[in-house]
Amino acid sequence: AFARENGTSGPPVVVLVMDPKYQPEYQPIVEKYAGRLAFANPGEERQGSVENGLGKLVELAGGSCKYVAVHDSARPLVTIKEVCDVVSDAKEHGAAVLGVPCKATIKESEDGSMVLRTIPRARLWEVHTPQVIKIDTLQRGFAKVEAENLEVTDDVSIVEQLGEPVKLTLGEYTNLKITTPEDMNLAISILDERKMQPVDLLDEAYGWEVDAPAK
């Protein structure tokens, strides 16, 4: 509905990187959107999962996709505006990541017992997802990481290893990562405040607009 009302389009292809034991539960949805929605199996680490997902995306989309947006399912509260903003920044700079300025005071410790120093908070950002990257850039990054056996902590870290810029896109603090029962309670409160209603992806009334002109 948002895409139709704003003269834009949704992603042409979505890949769900998911453990095979959970895939049957989502198979009816994948079948409904055959050719546009597909599974990929996870890797041993996040990097492997992203690489598998990217491979499936390229397989399905061919050269029709220039950018990939990598999003954690544990962050279901991301807003449409955040997604649009980070995609726009990635198209301008080649790579972009949602984030918010760090609120907490951060201490560094070498031994986990004593404070080494206080890191200036003004320079620190808490990074969220989606992280949007030009596909050929991410592919070159994966090749470099593998060839040099580098350790990366998130997707745009791969771009950083290439020495290429990554734009910080200001997001919202509500785009939290749900990892505890307390997080779930907070998420429910946020959804209630937004007056959000559940969406049934198998409902015939629900469509996937991909044909509108890009905005």
Tab-separated table of C-alpha atoms in Angstrom:
chain	number	residue	atom	x	y	z
A	1	ALA	CA	0.000	0.000	0.000
A	2	PHE	CA	2.831	2.418	0.858
A	3	ALA	CA	4.559	1.744	-2.476
A	4	ARG	CA	1.346	2.268	-4.429
A	5	GLU	CA	0.463	5.486	-2.608
A	6	ASN	CA	3.955	6.948	-3.030
A	7	GLY	CA	4.616	5.972	-6.646
A	8	THR	CA	7.546	3.773	-5.727
A	9	SER	CA	8.142	0.028	-5.631
A	10	GLY	CA	9.089	-2.681	-3.192
A	11	PRO	CA	12.191	-4.869	-3.553
A	12	PRO	CA	12.023	-7.117	-6.629
A	13	VAL	CA	13.529	-10.044	-4.713
A	14	VAL	CA	13.656	-10.972	-1.019
A	15	VAL	CA	15.796	-13.800	0.363
A	16	LEU	CA	15.036	-15.332	3.761
A	17	VAL	CA	18.216	-16.739	5.302
A	18	MET	CA	16.760	-19.354	7.612
A	19	ASP	CA	17.628	-22.665	9.265
A	20	PRO	CA	16.104	-25.459	7.121
A	21	LYS	CA	14.157	-26.822	10.102
A	22	TYR	CA	12.058	-23.610	10.192
A	23	GLN	CA	11.579	-23.262	6.442
A	24	PRO	CA	8.480	-25.510	6.129
A	25	GLU	CA	6.516	-23.088	8.331
A	26	TYR	CA	7.131	-20.293	5.798
A	27	GLN	CA	6.959	-22.415	2.637
A	28	PRO	CA	3.362	-21.370	1.738
A	29	ILE	CA	4.428	-17.706	1.723
A	30	VAL	CA	7.469	-18.457	-0.435
A	31	GLU	CA	5.273	-20.386	-2.862
A	32	LYS	CA	2.791	-17.506	-3.097
A	33	TYR	CA	5.599	-15.168	-4.184
A	34	ALA	CA	7.571	-17.694	-6.229
A	35	GLY	CA	10.453	-16.090	-8.091
A	36	ARG	CA	10.459	-13.053	-5.812
A	37	LEU	CA	10.818	-14.717	-2.403
A	38	ALA	CA	13.233	-17.562	-1.682
A	39	PHE	CA	15.139	-19.332	1.072
A	40	ALA	CA	18.889	-19.500	1.624
A	41	ASN	CA	20.563	-21.579	4.294
A	42	PRO	CA	22.625	-19.887	7.012
A	43	GLY	CA	26.393	-20.149	7.275
A	44	GLU	CA	28.396	-20.959	10.368
A	45	GLU	CA	28.815	-17.234	11.098
A	46	ARG	CA	26.909	-14.088	10.089
A	47	GLN	CA	29.328	-13.459	7.232
A	48	GLY	CA	28.564	-16.860	5.734
A	49	SER	CA	24.823	-16.306	6.086
A	50	VAL	CA	25.012	-12.973	4.281
A	51	GLU	CA	27.167	-14.470	1.535
A	52	ASN	CA	24.685	-17.333	1.026
A	53	GLY	CA	21.791	-14.878	0.909
A	54	LEU	CA	23.610	-12.662	-1.555
A	55	GLY	CA	24.343	-15.650	-3.776
A	56	LYS	CA	20.668	-16.576	-3.899
A	57	LEU	CA	19.701	-12.947	-4.600
A	58	VAL	CA	22.093	-12.720	-7.544
A	59	GLU	CA	20.860	-16.098	-8.820
A	60	LEU	CA	17.232	-14.947	-8.817
A	61	ALA	CA	17.654	-11.315	-9.855
A	62	GLY	CA	20.598	-11.569	-12.212
A	63	GLY	CA	21.752	-8.072	-13.082
A	64	SER	CA	18.439	-6.410	-12.230
A	65	CYS	CA	19.511	-5.660	-8.636
A	66	LYS	CA	22.386	-3.254	-7.986
A	67	TYR	CA	22.038	-3.010	-4.203
A	68	VAL	CA	21.354	-5.421	-1.364
A	69	ALA	CA	19.745	-4.478	1.943
A	70	VAL	CA	20.725	-6.827	4.754
A	71	HIS	CA	18.279	-6.802	7.660
A	72	ASP	CA	18.144	-8.731	10.939
A	73	SER	CA	14.771	-10.359	11.628
A	74	ALA	CA	15.425	-9.561	15.301
A	75	ARG	CA	14.760	-5.890	14.397
A	76	PRO	CA	11.085	-6.010	13.308
A	77	LEU	CA	10.325	-2.415	14.339
A	78	VAL	CA	12.247	-0.671	11.575
A	79	THR	CA	10.070	1.952	9.878
A	80	ILE	CA	9.431	2.468	6.174
A	81	LYS	CA	11.008	5.915	6.445
A	82	GLU	CA	14.207	4.421	7.887
A	83	VAL	CA	14.394	1.904	5.052
A	84	CYS	CA	13.818	4.589	2.412
A	85	ASP	CA	16.424	6.885	4.004
A	86	VAL	CA	19.176	4.258	4.204
A	87	VAL	CA	18.506	3.055	0.636
A	88	SER	CA	18.704	6.651	-0.611
A	89	ASP	CA	22.021	7.205	1.183
A	90	ALA	CA	23.444	3.952	-0.196
A	91	LYS	CA	22.559	4.980	-3.745
A	92	GLU	CA	24.467	8.220	-3.205
A	93	HIS	CA	27.503	6.839	-1.374
A	94	GLY	CA	27.673	3.154	-2.346
A	95	ALA	CA	27.009	1.864	1.170
A	96	ALA	CA	24.967	3.048	4.135
A	97	VAL	CA	23.928	1.771	7.538
A	98	LEU	CA	21.169	2.785	9.920
A	99	GLY	CA	22.309	3.884	13.353
A	100	VAL	CA	21.751	6.203	16.269
A	101	PRO	CA	24.167	8.252	18.395
A	102	CYS	CA	25.239	6.298	21.446
A	103	LYS	CA	23.492	7.441	24.630
A	104	ALA	CA	25.460	5.444	27.164
A	105	THR	CA	28.899	6.219	28.539
A	106	ILE	CA	31.289	3.563	27.201
A	107	LYS	CA	34.286	2.321	29.175
A	108	GLU	CA	37.105	0.285	27.678
A	109	SER	CA	38.690	-2.522	29.682
A	110	GLU	CA	41.539	-4.882	28.839
A	111	ASP	CA	40.798	-7.483	31.511
A	112	GLY	CA	37.060	-7.101	32.053
A	113	SER	CA	37.725	-5.960	35.590
A	114	MET	CA	39.390	-2.540	35.577
A	115	VAL	CA	38.615	0.543	33.490
A	116	LEU	CA	41.289	1.396	30.948
A	117	ARG	CA	39.706	4.561	29.581
A	118	THR	CA	36.459	6.300	28.709
A	119	ILE	CA	35.746	6.463	24.977
A	120	PRO	CA	34.391	9.853	23.808
A	121	ARG	CA	30.666	9.309	23.370
A	122	ALA	CA	30.278	12.047	20.750
A	123	ARG	CA	32.065	9.846	18.201
A	124	LEU	CA	30.160	6.630	18.908
A	125	TRP	CA	27.143	5.293	17.012
A	126	GLU	CA	25.027	2.230	17.739
A	127	VAL	CA	24.628	0.461	14.412
A	128	HIS	CA	21.310	-1.053	13.325
A	129	THR	CA	19.988	-2.702	10.171
A	130	PRO	CA	19.206	-2.580	7.286
A	131	GLN	CA	22.745	-2.153	5.997
A	132	VAL	CA	22.574	-1.354	2.286
A	133	ILE	CA	25.522	-2.013	0.001
A	134	LYS	CA	26.187	-2.030	-3.715
A	135	ILE	CA	26.265	-5.708	-4.697
A	136	ASP	CA	29.551	-5.638	-6.607
A	137	THR	CA	31.178	-3.835	-3.669
A	138	LEU	CA	30.022	-6.522	-1.239
A	139	GLN	CA	31.229	-9.266	-3.575
A	140	ARG	CA	34.685	-7.652	-3.790
A	141	GLY	CA	34.670	-7.315	-0.026
A	142	PHE	CA	33.867	-10.981	0.519
A	143	ALA	CA	36.748	-11.924	-1.789
A	144	LYS	CA	39.167	-9.730	0.180
A	145	VAL	CA	37.968	-11.009	3.562
A	146	GLU	CA	38.385	-14.617	2.432
A	147	ALA	CA	41.767	-14.072	0.770
A	148	GLU	CA	43.220	-12.267	3.790
A	149	ASN	CA	41.318	-14.214	6.472
A	150	LEU	CA	39.953	-11.004	7.972
A	151	GLU	CA	37.519	-10.821	10.865
A	152	VAL	CA	34.464	-8.608	10.305
A	153	THR	CA	31.689	-7.867	12.761
A	154	ASP	CA	28.938	-6.641	10.440
A	155	ASP	CA	28.173	-6.173	6.765
A	156	VAL	CA	29.502	-2.665	6.268
A	157	SER	CA	32.737	-3.704	8.013
A	158	ILE	CA	33.447	-5.575	4.784
A	159	VAL	CA	33.158	-2.300	2.881
A	160	GLU	CA	35.439	-0.626	5.428
A	161	GLN	CA	38.075	-3.286	4.705
A	162	LEU	CA	38.064	-2.117	1.077
A	163	GLY	CA	38.757	1.441	2.232
A	164	GLU	CA	35.477	2.653	0.748
A	165	PRO	CA	33.027	5.046	2.435
A	166	VAL	CA	29.991	4.025	4.466
A	167	LYS	CA	27.293	6.618	5.166
A	168	LEU	CA	25.715	6.711	8.625
A	169	THR	CA	21.957	7.149	8.204
A	170	LEU	CA	20.200	8.503	11.261
A	171	GLY	CA	17.617	5.976	12.394
A	172	GLU	CA	15.299	5.660	15.372
A	173	TYR	CA	15.969	4.298	18.850
A	174	THR	CA	12.810	2.201	18.519
A	175	ASN	CA	14.573	-0.022	15.943
A	176	LEU	CA	15.686	-2.227	18.796
A	177	LYS	CA	17.073	-5.751	18.615
A	178	ILE	CA	14.770	-8.210	20.356
A	179	THR	CA	16.880	-10.638	22.361
A	180	THR	CA	15.130	-10.883	25.765
A	181	PRO	CA	11.539	-11.158	27.051
A	182	GLU	CA	11.833	-7.559	28.250
A	183	ASP	CA	12.630	-6.483	24.684
A	184	MET	CA	9.489	-8.239	23.479
A	185	ASN	CA	7.355	-6.368	26.011
A	186	LEU	CA	8.838	-3.071	24.864
A	187	ALA	CA	8.269	-3.992	21.216
A	188	ILE	CA	4.604	-4.726	21.880
A	189	SER	CA	4.240	-1.326	23.552
A	190	ILE	CA	5.814	0.405	20.539
A	191	LEU	CA	3.521	-1.425	18.119
A	192	ASP	CA	0.487	-0.548	20.240
A	193	GLU	CA	1.538	3.104	20.225
A	194	ARG	CA	1.852	2.998	16.432
A	195	LYS	CA	-1.584	1.321	16.234
A	196	MET	CA	-0.128	-1.386	14.006
A	197	GLN	CA	-2.300	-4.294	12.883
A	198	PRO	CA	-1.121	-7.826	12.015
A	199	VAL	CA	-0.604	-8.592	8.316
A	200	ASP	CA	-1.457	-11.977	6.805
A	201	LEU	CA	0.949	-12.481	3.916
A	202	LEU	CA	-1.247	-15.281	2.568
A	203	ASP	CA	-4.298	-13.034	2.351
A	204	GLU	CA	-5.248	-12.475	-1.300
A	205	ALA	CA	-5.900	-8.821	-0.486
A	206	TYR	CA	-2.229	-8.377	0.355
A	207	GLY	CA	-0.030	-7.744	-2.682
A	208	TRP	CA	3.616	-7.097	-3.454
A	209	GLU	CA	3.978	-4.015	-5.614
A	210	VAL	CA	7.169	-4.161	-7.654
A	211	ASP	CA	6.051	-2.704	-10.978
A	212	ALA	CA	5.605	0.946	-10.041
A	213	PRO	CA	8.324	3.321	-11.246
A	214	ALA	CA	11.213	3.716	-8.843
A	215	LYS	CA	11.259	6.955	-6.917
